[in-house]
Each structure stands twice: as structure tokens, then as C-alpha cells.
């Protein structure tokens, strides 16, 4: 939804804080763009308010419906919140903006040469206040404007992702292989994630434990065939639980027929590893899985 | 009537009781020995498995501590190695296991190969395959020349030959006149890498007919597109079983490049060939092959009609095609089959 708000600090702060809280919950970064006019003095913006208004309309048209564009009388002239975006997306957005302003011109302002510069802050945690962000954004924008037109400076103070605890369960009948997997997973160097690894000899032992009754993201690596309760039984049970999306399930199996693989995926497996498999490959697949949790 | 004195009877019972007591003591001691060995194996594994993980994953070099000093430790190492071989695919780990087994487990398995107990010999043969103990290949070759080997032993000896004497094995594979069952023969072939299978395709004509059939089946199981030209070449084979199995193998592979090569089976006098064609046509878009499938849907054979209807039914827009067919067709059998696939909806 496109914002109709003009830049009022309190409303902006409120919206920003709401979106920032969602960053942690959804593991999706937002990015704040501080946009300034390089040639502000030549344009006499304050004496010709239609210039600013037209630029705001242009920015709102260029932004997505889910982004927020705020206008201000002071620097930054525009404060834009790009939802579900990181630095890279913000940079692409700005380059497109600079290019359109330069080549096509801004509607109703074709006779004016409009030159922007910006500072960009990716927000991946809820540390720091809105005021700190504003202060950092404005000072970095000043640096960017001093370098010339179409400059982008990046603020890294707010982009550190918070560390998150994840649980990993290994379900395999063979104690030696469980230990092999335990070492492999313990040695995983997952950025932003702390792992707690636990071993279970079968599905029954796992389901009887209260280990999986937590809100943590939970990776389960299990064999399809297990004594007492099989891996596929466990899979069916956990996929019936509310909020079951927190479980990431890797099924290990000696069976490599297409039917078995399809059945496992249809039952809710996220990955199917055919034994014997490469431990390095497993490590990389787990890393990629956790990297993808953040967008 | 036989007369036995009480004295003799008492002495007899006494002797039998003593034998029984000794037997009981033997059984108890045997069990205690077994349990002690199991405990020692368990302890070794618990103590050393982490070090083995580190060694096999290149984190530490081989230490003296890891080298087994007695049979119990060798059995423990065997258990650890087996877990890696069966569950972990890594050329580095496999090579480390191979080297270690050749160096430190060779004598152990060599002794087992000479034991009278079949189970122990089989265990040694299986481990030679699992751990790729090439230093025992010669000994296995000599064993093969002996008589009274079980079919299981013969099978493993062949497998060992195929691993360690690949070229010679391919050479004599065609003349393989051993009594391998279908299961054993296929298991042997499935274990071969694609290059060996490719070389065997040049010699298939020399195989006994039944082995030719199994060989083609295995090519289908392997689902390797490289075998497609060979299988297609079999379309002109005089043995209909070879043609049918080749078509079946192609349907398993599931990728067909040149549709024209298959059109000849539309009018085949053998319903099995027409049946396989209905499955193969599923690899193409319905747009390309519908006229052929419609023809097969009206085939005289029930299985061909059924399979053609299923192939159409699972394809994109297949259901609407079947509905259109039901509305316009004259052949009541074909209409019934189309209805069956649609689940009686039409």
C-alpha cells in the first residue's frame, strides 16, 4: 500500500518501528533510503514547492505498493522505506531512479535537471532507536551529497542479523552414524545461528521427548526406516502440528526410486538424501537452507 | 529283554551328567566370552569413534591408537568402517579405508577366508568388496578355482574379480556360465560403473539369451540416457523378448529423442510392444503424440487400451481430450476405457 503520508517524524517513526519488529519475526530485512537533492540550490526547491511535490509523486510511482515514501522540508528531503528489501535491492532501485530522472526526466519537471544522491541503511535487527537511524542517515547523506550527484553511501550499523537458536535432531538407528552426523553438524559454521544438536535412536524416542515442543526453528535429519516409529511416521505427525513450518525435515534413505522420493516430498519432506551421501554436500545443503531463512 | 545292572545304570547316568555339566559350563563360558567381546567392541567404538571421524575427515593424521591390536578391535574397526561405507559417499574416506584395510586388516580377512565356517568366509568376502582390499584379490582368485563353493561365495568372488580385474572380467563375462540367479546377476550388473556396462553392450550378443534379457533390464534400472542408442538398435533384433525388454528399459529411462524410430511399433503384431509404446509416448507432449495414442486407445488388446487411456489421462489437457474422445468415438470398448480413466465422470 502506497503511503499518502507526508513526512511527519512521529508517524514515520511509528511505521518504521512496526516494520522493524516484523523484520525479526519474518526474517526479512527492510531498507531505509535517505534521498537528497544534489543541486538543491540551483533548483530553489523551497521557493518552488511544486518541484518537491512532483518529485514525491515520481518517487511514489517508482516505488512498489508495499514501500513507503515520506517527504520532508529538511534533509533528507525524502525518506523511503523499502519493505522486504536489502542493500542490493535498494541500490538497484536507486540506480533505476537516477537513470529515469536523467534519461526520461521527471514528469512535469522535464525542463529541470534533477540530480539525487542517497544514503542507504539495511535494517536486520531491532537494536538502536529511530533517532539514531535518522542521525546516521542524515550525516551519511551529507557525505554522499558532498561527493557529487548519483552517489550512494551505505550504513552498516543496523544490518547485523541477530543470532538465533535453532534445534537440530538426528534420528538414526545406528549410533556410530548418529555420531558421524553429530560431528558434522556441530562443526557447521552457521552465521547468525546457534545450534543445539540432539540424537535419537528412533521416532518413538523423539516423539516421546519434549524436545520438539518449542518455538525454535528445528531441523530434523532422519532415516526413513527406524525401529518402533519410522521417520515417515514422525514426518506425518509433525506436519499435523500447528505452526509446523518451523520444522525443516531432511529424510535419509537407501531407497532411490522416484516413487519413494515423491512420496517423501508429498508427505512434507524438505530434502531427500539418498544413502550413501556426501557429508560436505549435507553441510552445504543445510547452510543454504538456513541462509534462505533470511530474505 | 536286555538286562542292565543298577550299578551300570548309575555309572552311565553319572557319566552323562558330567558331560552335561561340562556342556553347560562350555555354553556359559562361550556366552560370557561372546558378551565380553561385544562389550570390548562397544567400548572401543565409544572411545575411538570420534578419533576415527577426525582421521577419516582429514582433521588428524593416523595415530598408533587407532591401529587394532586384536580380533575384537578389528571387529570394532570393521563396524565403524561399514557405517562409513554404507552411509557416506566420499572418495577421500573410501581411499583411507582402502589403504588402512590393506595395511592392517589384510591378515585378519586372509585368515577368515581360510576358515571352515561358511559365515566367516562370507564375511571376509563381503568386507573385501566393501573396503576394496585389493591385496587379497589374488587369494580370492585361487579360491575361485576350488570346488564346493556356495552360490553366494561364487557371486562375491565374481564381484571381487569385476572390481580388481576389470578388463579380464569383461573379457570372460560373456562366457559366464555360472548358476547365477536373476537376482544375483542383476545385482552384479547394477554394481558396475557405466563404463563397464557400456563395454558389455558390445558383447551382449555373446551372452546366453536369458542373461541378455537381464542385462537389458539393468540398463533400464540404471536410467542412463547414454544407453538409449544401444537400446534403440535392438528394435531390429529378431528376438521379440529383446525388443520388448528394450522398449521397457527405454520407458524406464523416460527420455526419447527421435519419435520416428518408435512409430513402427504402432502396427506391431505383438501386443506387448504396442503396450510398451503407450508408456513411451508419455514422454512426449500430448499435442505431438495424441493421434498415436488415440489409435492405441482403440487397440484390440485390453491392456494396450488401458495403458493408452492412462497415458492420455495423466498428460496435460489429457482429461479434456478423453472427454472429447468419448463424445465422438464409435468404439464402445475404447469409450469404456476412457470413462474408466476419467473415473466415471463422463
Coordinates of C-alpha atoms in Angstrom, one line a residue, chain B residues 156-312:
Chain B
X156 CA 31.1 -62.5 -4.3
X157 CA 34.2 -63.9 -5.9
X158 CA 32.8 -62.7 -9.3
X159 CA 32.1 -59.3 -7.8
X160 CA 35.7 -59.1 -6.5
X161 CA 37.0 -60.0 -9.9
X162 CA 34.9 -57.3 -11.5
X163 CA 36.4 -54.8 -9.1
X164 CA 40.0 -55.7 -9.2
X165 CA 40.4 -57.3 -12.6
X166 CA 38.0 -55.2 -14.6
X167 CA 39.5 -55.8 -18.1
X168 CA 39.9 -59.6 -17.7
X169 CA 36.4 -59.8 -16.2
X170 CA 34.8 -58.1 -19.1
X171 CA 36.6 -60.4 -21.4
X172 CA 35.2 -63.5 -19.7
X173 CA 31.8 -62.1 -18.7
X174 CA 30.2 -63.2 -21.9
X175 CA 31.1 -66.8 -21.2
X176 CA 29.8 -66.7 -17.7
X177 CA 28.1 -70.0 -17.3
X178 CA 27.8 -69.9 -13.6
X179 CA 24.5 -70.6 -12.0
X180 CA 23.8 -67.1 -11.0
X181 CA 20.1 -66.4 -10.3
X182 CA 18.3 -63.5 -11.9
X183 CA 18.7 -61.5 -8.6
X184 CA 22.5 -62.2 -8.3
X185 CA 23.1 -61.5 -12.0
X186 CA 21.3 -58.2 -11.8
X187 CA 22.9 -57.3 -8.5
X188 CA 26.3 -57.9 -10.1
X189 CA 25.5 -55.7 -13.1
X190 CA 23.9 -52.9 -11.0
X191 CA 27.2 -52.6 -9.1
X192 CA 29.2 -52.0 -12.3
X193 CA 30.0 -48.4 -13.3
X194 CA 28.5 -47.1 -16.5
X195 CA 31.7 -47.5 -18.5
X196 CA 31.9 -51.3 -17.8
X197 CA 28.2 -51.6 -18.8
X198 CA 28.9 -49.7 -22.0
X199 CA 31.7 -52.1 -22.9
X200 CA 29.4 -55.0 -22.1
X201 CA 26.9 -53.7 -24.6
X202 CA 29.3 -54.6 -27.4
X203 CA 29.4 -58.1 -26.2
X204 CA 25.8 -58.6 -25.3
X205 CA 25.2 -60.9 -28.4
X206 CA 27.6 -63.4 -26.9
X207 CA 25.6 -63.7 -23.6
X208 CA 23.2 -66.6 -23.0
X209 CA 19.7 -65.3 -24.1
X210 CA 18.4 -65.2 -20.5
X211 CA 21.4 -63.1 -19.4
X212 CA 20.8 -60.8 -22.4
X213 CA 17.3 -60.1 -21.0
X214 CA 18.6 -59.4 -17.5
X215 CA 21.3 -57.1 -18.9
X216 CA 18.7 -55.0 -20.8
X217 CA 16.6 -54.8 -17.6
X218 CA 19.5 -53.5 -15.7
X219 CA 20.1 -50.8 -18.3
X220 CA 16.6 -49.6 -17.7
X221 CA 17.1 -49.7 -13.9
X222 CA 20.2 -47.5 -14.3
X223 CA 18.2 -44.9 -16.2
X224 CA 21.2 -43.7 -18.1
X225 CA 20.5 -41.8 -21.3
X226 CA 23.8 -43.0 -22.7
X227 CA 22.3 -46.4 -23.3
X228 CA 19.4 -45.1 -25.4
X229 CA 21.1 -45.6 -28.8
X230 CA 22.0 -49.2 -27.9
X231 CA 18.5 -50.0 -26.8
X232 CA 17.1 -48.4 -29.9
X233 CA 19.4 -50.5 -32.0
X234 CA 17.7 -53.6 -30.5
X235 CA 14.4 -52.6 -32.3
X236 CA 15.5 -54.7 -35.3
X237 CA 16.5 -57.7 -33.1
X238 CA 14.9 -61.0 -34.2
X239 CA 14.1 -62.0 -30.6
X240 CA 10.9 -60.3 -29.7
X241 CA 11.8 -60.6 -25.9
X242 CA 14.9 -58.4 -26.6
X243 CA 12.7 -55.8 -28.4
X244 CA 10.1 -55.8 -25.7
X245 CA 12.6 -55.5 -22.8
X246 CA 14.5 -52.8 -24.7
X247 CA 11.2 -50.8 -25.0
X248 CA 10.6 -51.4 -21.3
X249 CA 14.1 -50.1 -20.5
X250 CA 13.5 -47.0 -22.6
X251 CA 10.2 -46.3 -20.9
X252 CA 12.1 -46.5 -17.5
X253 CA 14.7 -44.0 -18.8
X254 CA 11.8 -41.8 -19.8
X255 CA 13.6 -39.6 -22.3
X256 CA 13.1 -40.2 -26.0
X257 CA 14.8 -38.1 -28.7
X258 CA 13.5 -39.4 -32.0
X259 CA 9.8 -40.3 -32.1
X260 CA 10.0 -41.6 -35.7
X261 CA 12.0 -44.7 -34.5
X262 CA 9.1 -45.8 -32.4
X263 CA 6.3 -45.4 -34.9
X264 CA 6.9 -48.9 -36.3
X265 CA 5.5 -50.4 -33.1
X266 CA 2.1 -48.8 -33.7
X267 CA 1.3 -51.7 -36.0
X268 CA 3.3 -54.4 -34.3
X269 CA 1.6 -57.8 -34.3
X270 CA 2.8 -58.2 -30.6
X271 CA 0.5 -56.5 -28.1
X272 CA 3.4 -56.3 -25.6
X273 CA 5.3 -54.0 -28.0
X274 CA 2.2 -51.8 -28.5
X275 CA 1.7 -51.7 -24.7
X276 CA 5.3 -50.5 -24.2
X277 CA 4.8 -47.9 -26.9
X278 CA 1.8 -46.5 -25.0
X279 CA 4.1 -46.0 -22.0
X280 CA 6.9 -44.5 -24.0
X281 CA 4.6 -42.0 -25.7
X282 CA 4.0 -40.5 -22.3
X283 CA 7.5 -38.9 -22.6
X284 CA 6.1 -36.6 -25.3
X285 CA 3.6 -33.8 -25.1
X286 CA 0.1 -34.9 -25.8
X287 CA 0.0 -32.4 -28.7
X288 CA 2.7 -34.4 -30.5
X289 CA 1.5 -37.9 -29.9
X290 CA -2.3 -37.8 -29.4
X291 CA -3.2 -39.4 -32.8
X292 CA -1.0 -42.4 -32.0
X293 CA -2.4 -42.7 -28.5
X294 CA -5.9 -42.4 -29.9
X295 CA -5.2 -45.3 -32.2
X296 CA -3.8 -47.4 -29.4
X297 CA -6.8 -46.5 -27.2
X298 CA -8.9 -48.4 -29.8
X299 CA -6.5 -51.4 -29.8
X300 CA -7.9 -54.9 -29.9
X301 CA -6.0 -55.7 -26.6
X302 CA -7.4 -54.6 -23.3
X303 CA -4.1 -53.9 -21.7
X304 CA -3.0 -51.7 -24.6
X305 CA -6.2 -49.7 -24.5
X306 CA -6.0 -49.3 -20.7
X307 CA -2.4 -48.1 -20.8
X308 CA -3.1 -45.7 -23.7
X309 CA -6.0 -44.2 -21.7
X310 CA -3.9 -43.8 -18.6
X311 CA -1.1 -42.1 -20.6
X312 CA -3.6 -39.7 -22.1

